[in-house]
XYZ file of C-alpha atoms in Angstrom:
726
model
C -9.052 -6.235 14.849
C -5.952 -5.461 16.470
C -5.730 -5.374 20.267
C -9.572 -6.790 20.859
C -9.753 -10.402 19.179
C -12.908 -10.717 17.424
C -14.669 -14.061 18.616
C -17.369 -14.883 16.490
C -19.481 -17.982 16.153
C -21.475 -20.225 13.509
C -25.041 -21.344 13.498
C -26.930 -24.365 12.262
C -30.354 -24.435 10.958
C -31.867 -27.776 9.721
C -34.541 -27.492 6.891
C -37.635 -29.753 5.955
C -35.675 -30.834 2.993
C -32.795 -32.360 5.257
C -30.294 -29.588 4.452
C -28.256 -28.299 7.335
C -27.493 -24.633 6.851
C -24.213 -23.617 8.623
C -23.686 -19.820 8.627
C -20.130 -18.106 9.503
C -20.862 -15.210 11.625
C -18.107 -12.602 12.449
C -18.629 -9.107 11.298
C -17.605 -7.278 9.243
C -15.963 -9.941 7.008
C -16.570 -13.297 8.727
C -12.883 -13.687 9.271
C -12.198 -17.369 10.476
C -10.863 -16.653 13.991
C -10.312 -19.909 16.019
C -13.535 -19.182 17.890
C -15.337 -19.388 14.389
C -13.440 -22.419 13.217
C -14.205 -24.266 16.867
C -17.890 -23.333 16.310
C -17.537 -24.466 12.464
C -16.143 -27.887 13.591
C -18.840 -28.432 16.304
C -21.737 -27.450 13.833
C -20.267 -29.778 11.155
C -19.925 -32.820 13.640
C -23.579 -32.022 14.764
C -25.094 -32.197 11.269
C -23.008 -35.245 10.665
C -24.501 -36.805 13.837
C -28.010 -35.925 13.199
C -30.201 -38.400 11.142
C -32.406 -35.639 9.696
C -29.866 -34.281 7.764
C -28.574 -35.643 4.514
C -26.266 -32.928 2.984
C -24.826 -29.511 4.257
C -24.280 -26.100 2.904
C -21.772 -23.658 4.172
C -22.610 -19.890 3.919
C -21.435 -16.485 5.534
C -23.689 -13.925 7.072
C -24.824 -10.451 5.619
C -23.595 -11.428 2.057
C -20.181 -12.103 2.665
C -18.951 -15.919 2.627
C -15.707 -15.154 4.484
C -12.743 -12.620 4.356
C -9.973 -15.292 5.361
C -8.228 -15.943 8.506
C -8.012 -13.681 11.515
C -4.822 -11.794 10.741
C -4.547 -10.619 14.291
C -3.408 -14.609 15.231
C -0.653 -14.102 12.883
C 0.412 -10.665 14.617
C 0.118 -12.366 18.098
C 2.424 -15.419 17.138
C 5.049 -12.876 15.544
C 4.910 -10.741 18.726
C 5.314 -14.098 21.121
C 1.951 -13.680 22.482
C 0.680 -17.191 21.061
C 3.024 -20.271 20.107
C 1.291 -21.116 17.247
C -1.122 -19.577 14.816
C -4.183 -21.631 16.107
C -6.385 -21.648 13.182
C -3.652 -23.738 11.380
C -4.305 -26.898 13.190
C -8.108 -26.384 13.381
C -8.526 -25.291 9.912
C -6.472 -28.249 8.790
C -8.689 -30.822 10.747
C -11.758 -29.251 9.534
C -10.903 -29.030 5.929
C -9.380 -32.298 5.377
C -11.025 -34.665 8.091
C -14.123 -33.156 8.705
C -15.380 -31.479 5.563
C -13.848 -33.295 2.470
C -13.585 -36.892 3.683
C -17.286 -36.612 5.500
C -19.738 -39.049 4.707
C -22.568 -36.370 3.810
C -21.896 -33.756 0.992
C -21.334 -30.390 1.408
C -21.577 -27.288 -0.842
C -20.464 -23.602 -0.320
C -22.980 -20.976 -0.894
C -20.563 -17.712 -1.870
C -21.743 -14.129 -1.994
C -19.671 -11.333 -1.463
C -16.099 -12.336 -0.971
C -14.267 -15.787 -0.260
C -10.662 -14.514 0.278
C -7.848 -16.720 1.722
C -9.033 -19.283 4.374
C -12.419 -18.298 3.337
C -11.819 -20.067 -0.182
C -10.086 -22.540 1.255
C -13.108 -23.555 3.281
C -15.155 -23.602 0.109
C -12.569 -25.556 -1.936
C -12.593 -28.395 0.982
C -16.707 -28.605 0.207
C -17.615 -31.081 -2.500
C -18.907 -28.281 -4.755
C -19.288 -24.384 -4.841
C -22.019 -22.054 -5.943
C -21.302 -18.408 -6.368
C -23.129 -15.297 -7.290
C -21.613 -13.267 -10.256
C -19.955 -10.584 -8.471
C -18.314 -12.753 -5.664
C -14.611 -12.104 -5.401
C -12.519 -15.441 -4.776
C -9.189 -15.143 -4.040
C -5.749 -16.137 -2.271
C -4.260 -13.450 -1.341
C -1.812 -14.529 1.620
C 1.279 -13.717 -0.394
C 0.635 -10.080 0.626
C 1.301 -10.786 3.953
C 4.640 -12.749 3.328
C 2.755 -16.155 3.756
C 1.430 -18.860 1.527
C -2.137 -20.263 1.816
C -1.895 -22.420 4.877
C -5.283 -24.284 4.912
C -4.807 -26.411 1.856
C -5.108 -23.751 -0.816
C -1.773 -24.699 -2.415
C -2.871 -28.232 -2.989
C -6.650 -27.902 -3.808
C -6.331 -24.806 -6.166
C -3.967 -26.464 -8.842
C -6.415 -29.395 -9.005
C -9.524 -27.271 -9.444
C -8.167 -24.802 -11.927
C -4.604 -26.235 -13.389
C -1.184 -25.391 -12.394
C -0.664 -22.317 -14.112
C -3.763 -20.211 -13.327
C -3.337 -21.503 -9.656
C 0.070 -20.149 -9.554
C -0.880 -16.790 -11.065
C -3.990 -16.601 -8.587
C -1.487 -16.899 -5.833
C 1.411 -15.165 -6.638
C -0.249 -11.906 -7.952
C -2.947 -12.235 -5.279
C -5.671 -11.111 -7.730
C -9.336 -12.080 -7.191
C -11.480 -13.463 -9.905
C -15.118 -12.968 -10.189
C -17.968 -15.492 -10.155
C -18.090 -15.863 -13.784
C -14.603 -16.239 -14.232
C -14.442 -18.657 -11.498
C -17.191 -20.864 -13.248
C -15.092 -20.642 -16.707
C -11.895 -22.173 -14.839
C -13.719 -24.718 -12.700
C -13.244 -23.108 -9.341
C -17.013 -22.899 -8.764
C -19.721 -25.192 -10.213
C -22.335 -22.682 -10.972
C -23.186 -19.056 -10.861
C -26.648 -17.837 -9.821
C -28.118 -14.719 -8.697
C -28.069 -13.844 -4.910
C -31.690 -14.568 -4.338
C -31.308 -18.017 -5.814
C -27.981 -18.548 -4.099
C -29.122 -20.643 -0.932
C -32.183 -22.684 -2.742
C -29.613 -23.750 -5.533
C -26.786 -24.767 -3.146
C -29.390 -26.823 -0.939
C -30.741 -28.677 -4.249
C -27.140 -29.277 -5.408
C -26.104 -30.796 -2.018
C -29.182 -33.121 -2.073
C -28.444 -34.217 -5.525
C -24.726 -34.953 -4.521
C -26.320 -36.912 -1.788
C -28.805 -38.640 -4.038
C -25.830 -39.471 -6.532
C -27.404 -37.228 -9.295
C -24.242 -34.942 -9.189
C -20.743 -36.196 -8.760
C -19.270 -36.309 -5.275
C -15.846 -34.688 -5.695
C -13.103 -34.221 -3.163
C -10.961 -31.289 -4.911
C -7.857 -32.524 -3.214
C -7.757 -35.868 -5.183
C -9.075 -34.295 -8.730
C -6.472 -34.814 -11.331
C -7.741 -34.247 -14.738
C -6.674 -30.298 -14.511
C -3.053 -31.248 -13.914
C -0.350 -31.127 -16.538
C 1.961 -33.952 -17.251
C 4.893 -34.226 -14.873
C 7.366 -32.752 -17.676
C 4.831 -29.813 -18.548
C 4.410 -29.016 -14.876
C 8.123 -28.921 -14.446
C 8.705 -26.619 -17.091
C 5.678 -24.457 -15.558
C 7.401 -24.222 -12.191
C 10.738 -23.500 -13.687
C 9.356 -20.686 -15.547
C 7.376 -19.153 -12.381
C 10.390 -19.322 -10.430
C 12.555 -17.211 -12.897
C 9.592 -14.963 -13.397
C 9.234 -14.499 -9.475
C 13.016 -14.246 -8.962
C 12.937 -11.412 -11.624
C 9.737 -9.584 -10.290
C 11.000 -9.741 -6.595
C 14.762 -10.726 -5.861
C 14.497 -9.777 -2.321
C 11.250 -11.906 -1.622
C 11.750 -15.936 -0.827
C 7.825 -16.522 -0.193
C 6.641 -16.809 -3.606
C 9.333 -19.357 -4.424
C 8.320 -21.171 -1.334
C 4.967 -20.920 -2.693
C 6.010 -22.450 -6.140
C 8.069 -25.096 -4.327
C 4.779 -26.361 -2.123
C 2.929 -26.475 -5.065
C 5.332 -28.491 -6.901
C 5.990 -30.994 -3.774
C 2.068 -31.850 -4.102
C 2.274 -32.322 -7.964
C 5.377 -34.794 -7.539
C 4.864 -36.319 -4.472
C 0.876 -36.500 -4.158
C -1.542 -33.960 -2.256
C -1.096 -35.331 1.105
C 2.710 -35.027 1.171
C 1.839 -31.406 -0.401
C -0.318 -30.410 2.918
C 2.384 -31.366 5.131
C 4.744 -29.445 3.290
C 2.340 -26.487 3.045
C 1.970 -26.545 6.724
C 5.687 -26.685 7.676
C 6.599 -23.768 5.307
C 3.509 -21.876 6.662
C 4.930 -22.286 9.990
C 8.597 -21.087 9.129
C 7.008 -17.992 7.095
C 4.732 -16.797 9.751
C 7.743 -16.189 11.896
C 9.673 -14.560 8.937
C 10.776 -10.662 8.941
C 9.070 -9.989 5.886
C 5.743 -11.541 7.085
C 6.187 -9.343 10.408
C 6.625 -6.383 8.121
C 3.845 -7.164 5.778
C 1.406 -7.833 8.708
C 2.586 -4.759 10.387
C 1.949 -2.583 7.346
C -1.714 -4.329 6.951
C -2.588 -3.138 10.072
C -0.801 0.229 9.846
C -2.619 0.808 6.615
C -6.104 0.451 8.509
C -4.752 2.477 11.143
C -4.241 5.901 9.314
C -7.696 7.100 9.731
C -7.943 6.464 13.189
C -6.804 9.532 15.004
C -7.029 10.272 18.983
C -8.525 13.318 19.902
C -10.378 13.567 16.196
C -11.915 10.370 14.803
C -13.051 9.273 18.456
C -15.069 12.353 18.824
C -18.565 10.988 17.312
C -18.242 13.306 14.373
C -20.115 12.244 11.242
C -18.202 13.244 7.768
C -20.473 15.654 5.997
C -21.644 15.059 2.544
C -19.233 16.475 0.176
C -21.684 17.080 -3.093
C -19.472 19.263 -5.385
C -15.738 20.102 -5.438
C -13.820 22.911 -7.042
C -10.139 22.679 -8.411
C -8.287 26.056 -8.759
C -5.415 25.147 -11.299
C -5.368 22.899 -14.286
C -1.753 21.949 -14.442
C -0.072 18.650 -13.822
C -1.176 18.528 -10.024
C -4.594 19.897 -10.421
C -5.598 18.034 -13.613
C -4.579 14.848 -11.494
C -6.456 15.681 -8.620
C -9.846 16.629 -10.580
C -9.040 13.330 -12.450
C -9.229 11.410 -9.063
C -12.395 13.383 -8.087
C -14.500 12.672 -11.092
C -13.371 8.893 -11.238
C -14.983 8.735 -7.752
C -18.230 10.383 -9.082
C -17.696 13.867 -7.636
C -18.772 16.732 -9.798
C -15.827 18.902 -10.181
C -15.387 22.638 -11.122
C -11.989 23.255 -12.652
C -10.942 26.893 -12.622
C -8.012 28.597 -14.778
C -7.119 32.107 -15.287
C -7.784 32.110 -18.938
C -9.489 30.228 -21.561
C -6.043 28.701 -23.076
C -5.070 27.095 -19.377
C -8.294 26.041 -18.789
C -8.538 24.067 -22.176
C -5.253 22.488 -21.560
C -6.448 21.561 -18.128
C -9.601 19.819 -19.225
C -7.506 18.021 -21.957
C -5.059 16.813 -19.417
C -7.943 15.048 -17.643
C -9.492 13.731 -20.574
C -5.773 12.301 -21.578
C -5.810 11.045 -18.064
C -9.115 9.120 -18.574
C -8.488 8.062 -22.274
C -5.132 6.269 -21.122
C -7.655 4.010 -18.814
C -9.680 3.312 -21.821
C -7.044 2.201 -23.724
C -5.468 -0.107 -21.195
C -9.113 -1.588 -21.090
C -9.790 -0.198 -17.402
C -12.703 1.797 -18.465
C -15.543 1.620 -21.279
C -15.963 4.681 -23.778
C -19.592 4.917 -22.269
C -18.000 5.352 -18.505
C -15.429 7.727 -20.089
C -18.249 10.077 -21.417
C -20.283 9.820 -18.255
C -17.073 10.574 -15.932
C -16.019 13.582 -18.530
C -19.489 15.020 -17.894
C -18.685 15.394 -14.228
C -16.071 17.958 -15.037
C -16.848 21.614 -15.852
C -14.626 24.524 -16.483
C -14.523 28.015 -15.015
C -12.715 31.068 -15.498
C -14.689 32.945 -12.361
C -15.878 32.225 -9.032
C -19.603 32.539 -9.954
C -20.004 28.720 -9.898
C -18.618 28.358 -6.527
C -21.634 29.434 -4.527
C -22.508 25.947 -3.694
C -19.221 23.820 -3.607
C -18.695 21.968 -0.343
C -14.710 21.691 -0.986
C -12.074 23.771 -2.878
C -8.796 22.310 -3.579
C -6.211 24.929 -4.536
C -3.156 23.569 -6.497
C -1.602 26.740 -8.284
C 2.260 27.455 -8.442
C 4.212 27.704 -5.321
C 3.818 31.475 -4.753
C 3.000 32.841 -1.366
C 1.319 35.994 -2.539
C -0.866 34.501 -5.285
C -1.955 32.063 -2.821
C -2.994 34.401 -0.214
C -5.133 36.204 -2.906
C -6.904 33.033 -3.849
C -7.843 32.209 -0.232
C -9.109 35.852 0.620
C -11.370 35.366 -2.789
C -12.507 31.983 -1.738
C -13.658 33.473 1.802
C -15.682 35.862 -0.429
C -17.463 33.630 -2.959
C -17.579 30.151 -1.223
C -20.208 29.101 1.243
C -19.262 29.383 5.038
C -19.294 25.518 5.385
C -16.829 25.039 2.534
C -13.762 23.193 3.154
C -10.784 25.141 1.973
C -7.600 22.991 1.091
C -4.142 23.716 -0.239
C -2.146 21.340 -2.287
C 1.063 23.176 -1.299
C 3.708 20.837 -0.742
C 6.202 23.646 0.925
C 4.122 26.902 2.145
C 3.421 27.034 5.725
C -0.694 26.898 5.797
C -0.680 29.585 8.416
C 0.666 32.039 5.851
C -1.751 30.967 2.930
C -4.450 31.711 5.409
C -2.801 34.768 7.234
C -5.652 37.238 5.184
C -8.717 35.150 5.936
C -11.182 34.688 8.859
C -11.399 31.254 8.149
C -8.556 29.407 9.518
C -10.544 26.637 11.113
C -11.724 25.310 7.865
C -8.200 25.744 6.094
C -6.465 22.395 5.524
C -3.559 20.793 3.386
C -4.435 18.408 1.046
C -0.951 17.464 -0.302
C -1.487 15.040 -3.342
C 1.641 13.340 -4.800
C 2.336 13.181 -8.782
C 0.762 12.019 -10.620
C -2.480 12.629 -8.223
C -4.774 10.264 -10.064
C -2.149 7.437 -9.678
C -0.389 7.828 -6.164
C -2.224 6.350 -3.243
C -0.978 8.582 -0.517
C -2.867 11.933 0.707
C -1.102 13.912 3.254
C -3.873 15.750 5.347
C -1.967 18.939 6.871
C -3.774 20.485 9.860
C -2.824 23.481 11.479
C -3.663 24.519 15.099
C -6.678 26.481 14.176
C -8.042 23.456 11.720
C -11.522 22.097 13.244
C -11.935 18.217 13.839
C -15.074 18.318 11.769
C -12.948 19.565 8.505
C -10.266 16.978 9.138
C -12.999 14.034 9.561
C -14.704 15.677 6.246
C -11.358 15.062 4.214
C -10.544 11.759 5.838
C -13.876 10.478 4.434
C -13.125 12.169 0.849
C -9.639 10.444 0.901
C -11.283 7.132 1.361
C -13.898 7.851 -1.195
C -11.315 8.854 -3.779
C -9.286 5.592 -3.050
C -6.482 7.361 -1.391
C -4.708 6.458 2.043
C -4.992 9.516 3.993
C -2.489 10.104 6.525
C -2.782 13.317 9.035
C 0.122 15.246 9.811
C 1.291 18.625 11.421
C 2.019 21.736 9.669
C 5.839 22.130 9.096
C 8.154 22.451 5.946
C 7.675 19.482 4.027
C 5.281 17.868 6.176
C 5.963 14.030 6.692
C 7.477 12.514 3.334
C 9.205 15.473 1.967
C 10.692 16.378 5.165
C 11.688 12.800 5.962
C 13.243 12.258 2.686
C 15.186 15.154 2.107
C 18.124 13.690 3.638
C 17.885 10.893 1.045
C 19.314 12.581 -1.873
C 21.573 14.689 0.253
C 23.077 11.639 1.821
C 23.850 10.379 -1.537
C 25.576 13.781 -2.921
C 27.493 13.854 0.230
C 28.984 9.989 -0.373
C 29.568 10.926 -4.114
C 31.700 13.922 -3.114
C 33.461 11.743 -0.556
C 34.370 9.336 -3.240
C 31.694 6.587 -3.850
C 30.644 5.672 -7.240
C 27.235 7.502 -8.148
C 26.054 4.534 -10.266
C 26.834 2.018 -7.578
C 24.703 4.235 -5.149
C 21.621 3.835 -7.455
C 22.382 0.085 -7.889
C 22.454 -0.718 -4.287
C 19.293 1.230 -3.260
C 17.391 -0.344 -6.060
C 18.676 -3.739 -4.837
C 17.592 -2.746 -1.501
C 14.093 -2.580 -2.834
C 13.370 1.298 -3.743
C 11.766 1.769 -7.141
C 14.930 3.619 -8.270
C 17.888 5.105 -6.633
C 18.443 8.798 -5.530
C 19.803 10.168 -8.737
C 17.544 8.252 -11.233
C 14.859 9.837 -8.946
C 16.479 13.554 -8.905
C 16.645 13.009 -13.033
C 12.801 11.960 -13.038
C 11.739 14.654 -10.929
C 13.865 17.385 -12.615
C 16.405 19.466 -11.150
C 14.700 22.761 -11.120
C 11.942 20.989 -8.763
C 14.849 19.130 -6.528
C 16.759 22.522 -6.108
C 13.617 24.553 -5.387
C 12.574 22.087 -2.599
C 16.205 21.616 -1.679
C 16.472 25.277 -1.037
C 13.260 25.293 1.651
C 15.356 22.752 3.744
C 18.621 24.693 3.601
C 16.619 27.814 4.538
C 14.654 26.000 7.665
C 17.215 23.329 8.617
C 20.795 24.921 7.734
C 22.454 22.892 10.651
C 21.859 19.731 9.258
C 21.998 20.156 5.517
C 24.607 19.097 3.134
C 25.265 21.980 0.912
C 26.618 21.172 -2.454
C 26.818 22.577 -5.850
C 26.471 19.539 -7.924
C 22.903 20.262 -9.139
C 23.461 23.780 -9.860
C 26.493 23.081 -11.633
C 24.582 20.755 -13.817
C 21.638 22.703 -14.421
C 24.028 25.613 -15.456
C 25.333 23.280 -18.217
C 21.684 22.861 -19.304
C 21.252 19.594 -17.730
C 17.948 19.310 -16.122
C 17.147 15.755 -15.739
C 15.059 13.348 -17.583
C 13.170 15.958 -19.639
C 16.462 17.530 -21.030
C 17.821 14.076 -21.981
C 20.649 14.763 -19.785
C 20.938 14.569 -16.151
C 22.928 12.313 -13.873
C 22.220 9.955 -16.730
C 21.743 10.008 -20.587
C 18.309 9.498 -22.131
C 17.441 8.193 -25.407
C 14.286 8.939 -27.378
C 12.549 6.204 -25.191
C 13.661 7.644 -22.020
C 15.877 4.621 -21.377
C 19.128 5.859 -18.959
C 22.560 4.917 -19.333
C 25.529 6.181 -17.490
C 27.668 9.371 -18.585
C 31.113 9.431 -18.283
C 30.978 13.245 -18.549
C 29.924 13.538 -15.005
C 33.118 13.171 -13.341
C 34.120 16.617 -14.344
C 30.961 17.983 -12.317
C 31.834 15.861 -9.564
C 35.143 17.077 -9.216
C 34.121 20.598 -9.527
C 31.733 20.213 -6.963
C 33.900 18.443 -4.565
C 36.505 21.320 -4.799
C 33.711 23.996 -4.133
C 32.798 21.775 -1.064
C 36.429 21.645 -0.125
C 35.983 17.951 0.367
C 38.865 15.232 -0.042
C 38.039 11.805 -1.336
C 37.931 9.376 1.514
C 39.866 6.026 0.275
C 37.819 4.178 2.951
C 34.273 5.297 1.185
C 35.814 3.904 -2.475
C 35.150 0.282 -1.401
C 32.216 1.002 0.583
C 30.335 -2.310 1.497
C 26.725 -2.289 0.180
C 25.505 -2.603 3.547
C 27.122 0.636 4.701
C 25.971 2.249 1.628
C 22.203 1.648 2.451
C 22.926 2.674 5.976
C 24.636 5.932 5.299
C 21.505 6.740 2.802
C 18.893 5.554 5.036
C 19.768 6.215 8.709
C 19.637 10.169 8.082
C 16.230 9.355 6.632
C 15.419 7.477 9.894
C 17.099 10.520 12.005
C 14.514 12.977 10.393
C 11.529 10.531 10.729
C 12.531 10.562 14.561
C 12.324 14.329 14.526
C 9.061 14.545 12.821
C 7.681 11.855 15.498
C 9.074 13.597 18.552
C 7.837 16.916 17.154
C 4.236 15.408 16.800
C 4.109 16.072 13.136
C 2.984 12.327 13.136
C 0.552 10.839 15.507
C 1.785 7.509 15.257
C 5.215 5.907 14.213
C 3.249 3.578 11.835
C 1.667 6.662 10.123
C 5.165 7.285 9.018
C 5.741 3.759 7.871
C 2.782 4.239 5.364
C 4.028 7.614 4.437
C 7.230 6.116 3.620
C 5.688 3.476 1.446
C 3.224 5.221 -0.578
C 5.185 8.580 -0.641
C 8.640 7.349 -1.737
C 8.174 3.841 -2.600
C 9.853 2.259 0.272
C 9.672 -1.532 -0.040
C 6.770 -2.652 1.729
C 8.440 -5.973 2.853
C 10.834 -4.029 5.055
C 7.826 -2.533 6.916
C 8.200 1.064 6.424
C 10.928 3.353 7.494
C 10.497 3.379 11.438
C 9.675 -0.454 11.462
C 12.676 -1.228 9.484
C 14.699 1.138 11.834
C 13.800 -0.989 14.864
C 15.106 -4.241 13.125
C 18.559 -2.597 13.657
C 17.836 -1.069 17.237
C 18.044 2.449 18.048
C 21.435 1.773 19.862
C 23.029 0.669 16.632
C 21.639 3.508 14.776
C 22.643 6.047 17.257
C 26.239 4.955 17.557
C 26.503 4.605 13.569
C 25.181 8.238 13.051
C 27.222 9.554 15.947
C 30.434 7.853 14.577
C 29.698 9.347 11.031
C 29.072 12.977 12.586
C 32.746 13.038 13.626
C 34.132 12.255 10.275
C 31.704 14.204 7.871
C 29.926 16.620 10.025
C 26.662 17.911 11.122
C 24.640 16.287 8.584
C 24.751 12.890 10.078
C 24.068 14.124 13.787
C 21.527 12.187 15.671
C 18.838 14.099 16.966
C 17.773 14.550 20.798
C 14.864 11.920 20.338
C 17.463 9.022 18.892
C 19.953 9.696 21.578
C 17.542 9.421 24.488
C 16.127 6.190 22.504
C 19.468 5.059 21.896
C 20.698 5.375 25.526
C 17.891 3.274 26.832
C 17.654 0.792 23.740
C 14.246 1.778 23.354
C 12.414 1.209 20.192
C 11.935 4.121 17.947
C 8.303 3.680 17.217
C 7.029 3.377 20.750
C 4.595 6.086 21.719
C 5.774 9.835 22.404
C 4.443 11.984 24.831
C 2.536 14.428 22.710
C 2.683 17.596 25.015
C 3.978 19.797 22.358
C 2.657 17.981 19.572
C 1.423 19.995 16.223
C -1.664 17.917 16.271
């Protein structure tokens, strides 16, 4: 969508029954671009003028009603290319004056999806007929917006205030049957009966055999004013608790309330005003950026534009049934891939299969999977202790312990037992792929498939290529990544790849601040308030000190000049503190894993401080929250700049997605590089330069950042990829 504005149109066909069928056409989801909306208005007015038209049915081409507004128009407003989001004016006019107030009745025939503006068009019709599997929702809040085309006023009048707020605030879709029970649609029929039913329904309204209802003026679903005020009060408290940094959920509640208290016309005006403000807000800019960045991760210049078609992967083998291997196997069978799980002995194999079973059983318990589906899914998994069944696998994912010689042996064996087309992937998070495949002649089909733990839950998949990896293998793995519902990001081969490398300074910066006198628990509070799922110390406890020290050593070895070397973690580990699993880390944990601060921590900090030869800096003892955020995250930005400059990542937007999905960076801040650009390269450079003079090389800005800072250029502007690892 980005870059080339989709045009789109509508068609009108008048049947012998006197019903005009207007079809929205704008592949792939019939988005409501300004051209589609103009055409809809023209088609509608034509239908109203014509004497042979009694009633109107609106539908979407190719089994989809409409996926909503054309989001690229919001982005153009945010970038200053458009003065106003055009659809807003047009759709308000089309919906209010043209559809709802028309002298001829209209019925929406909904199949596939009616999202956002698509559902708002349907709600402005006098009735809605849906298929059972159609998805209906108002997901605008995911873009930092509110429904801007009358949805905040019509939805509460159709389904009630509580359900309308739930649908808007959570962005969750409802299917046809539920929509019918709620009163959002008037009937549910099979796809082959949809148009005939909608046509008849429209004629029945015209002939007064069915009620002629304008959704905007319905009142029977609305609560009394006193009850409504209580609902709004509760909704505000919940929204504040769930997302204290976000304004737009509160704006949405206020707009709905305004319409209930002051009437629907006043509500529409308030909605329009609020939408105009939100579309220009930083949060909406960030979320719209993420919307496009997510869709851009599978577009890789020089790879996905070569016309290569992904080969069909019919069978996958996973080596290692530990936490990662069993999670990867779970993700694969959940998407109907037959999987062979190989282990070294029967005890380990049964334990691995048991973990997969437990992963699926938790879905059954939560009501996300039926018992029948559970059994069918489990039947896709077969265990093995040797390579005999590897003769016909299309892909192998190795997920054994991080041991170079063991992995080298495994890849030599795989080359012997797997067919020559088989993709040989490793889930390593730290070992160089060139080293893993050193003893094989199959470097062109060796690739990294780096999942994040737990692999069946976490959405990111880092696809790591070496200089030898063939484009076909990359295209194949991108396709598998999408099919197992992951967001694949292609990165180059280096220590820590993209996510772990970008974020290694995160915990190190926090430890540096603590050793210089900042309160450890204050850092975690500030970083959580910023929007991270947890602070760096709570995260270290969750991951476990063993893992944290092992990965930390990789960076000390590879980037000695810019790592902050502290003995804090080793000292604590020596004292049998290992993090959450040992009930003692930076926090103390009870049986339910609830964390509380530990006053004893001071002695470890003082000891680590004396080993490092660091003195408490009185300036840092009262460090403002803003400075804590910057001192923790600017080193992350600095490393992200190196990753980008070295060509480890193709686009800065890929690093934004990697930071969101790999580390939980808040989406409403737009990802690490987008957020950094909100400060400007000059400011970030000057801050890092200043800290490096006081606290050493750890903060020293990289050459890329210095160069961009000198020009005041955005950090996310494309890089000359002459030396790209890609």
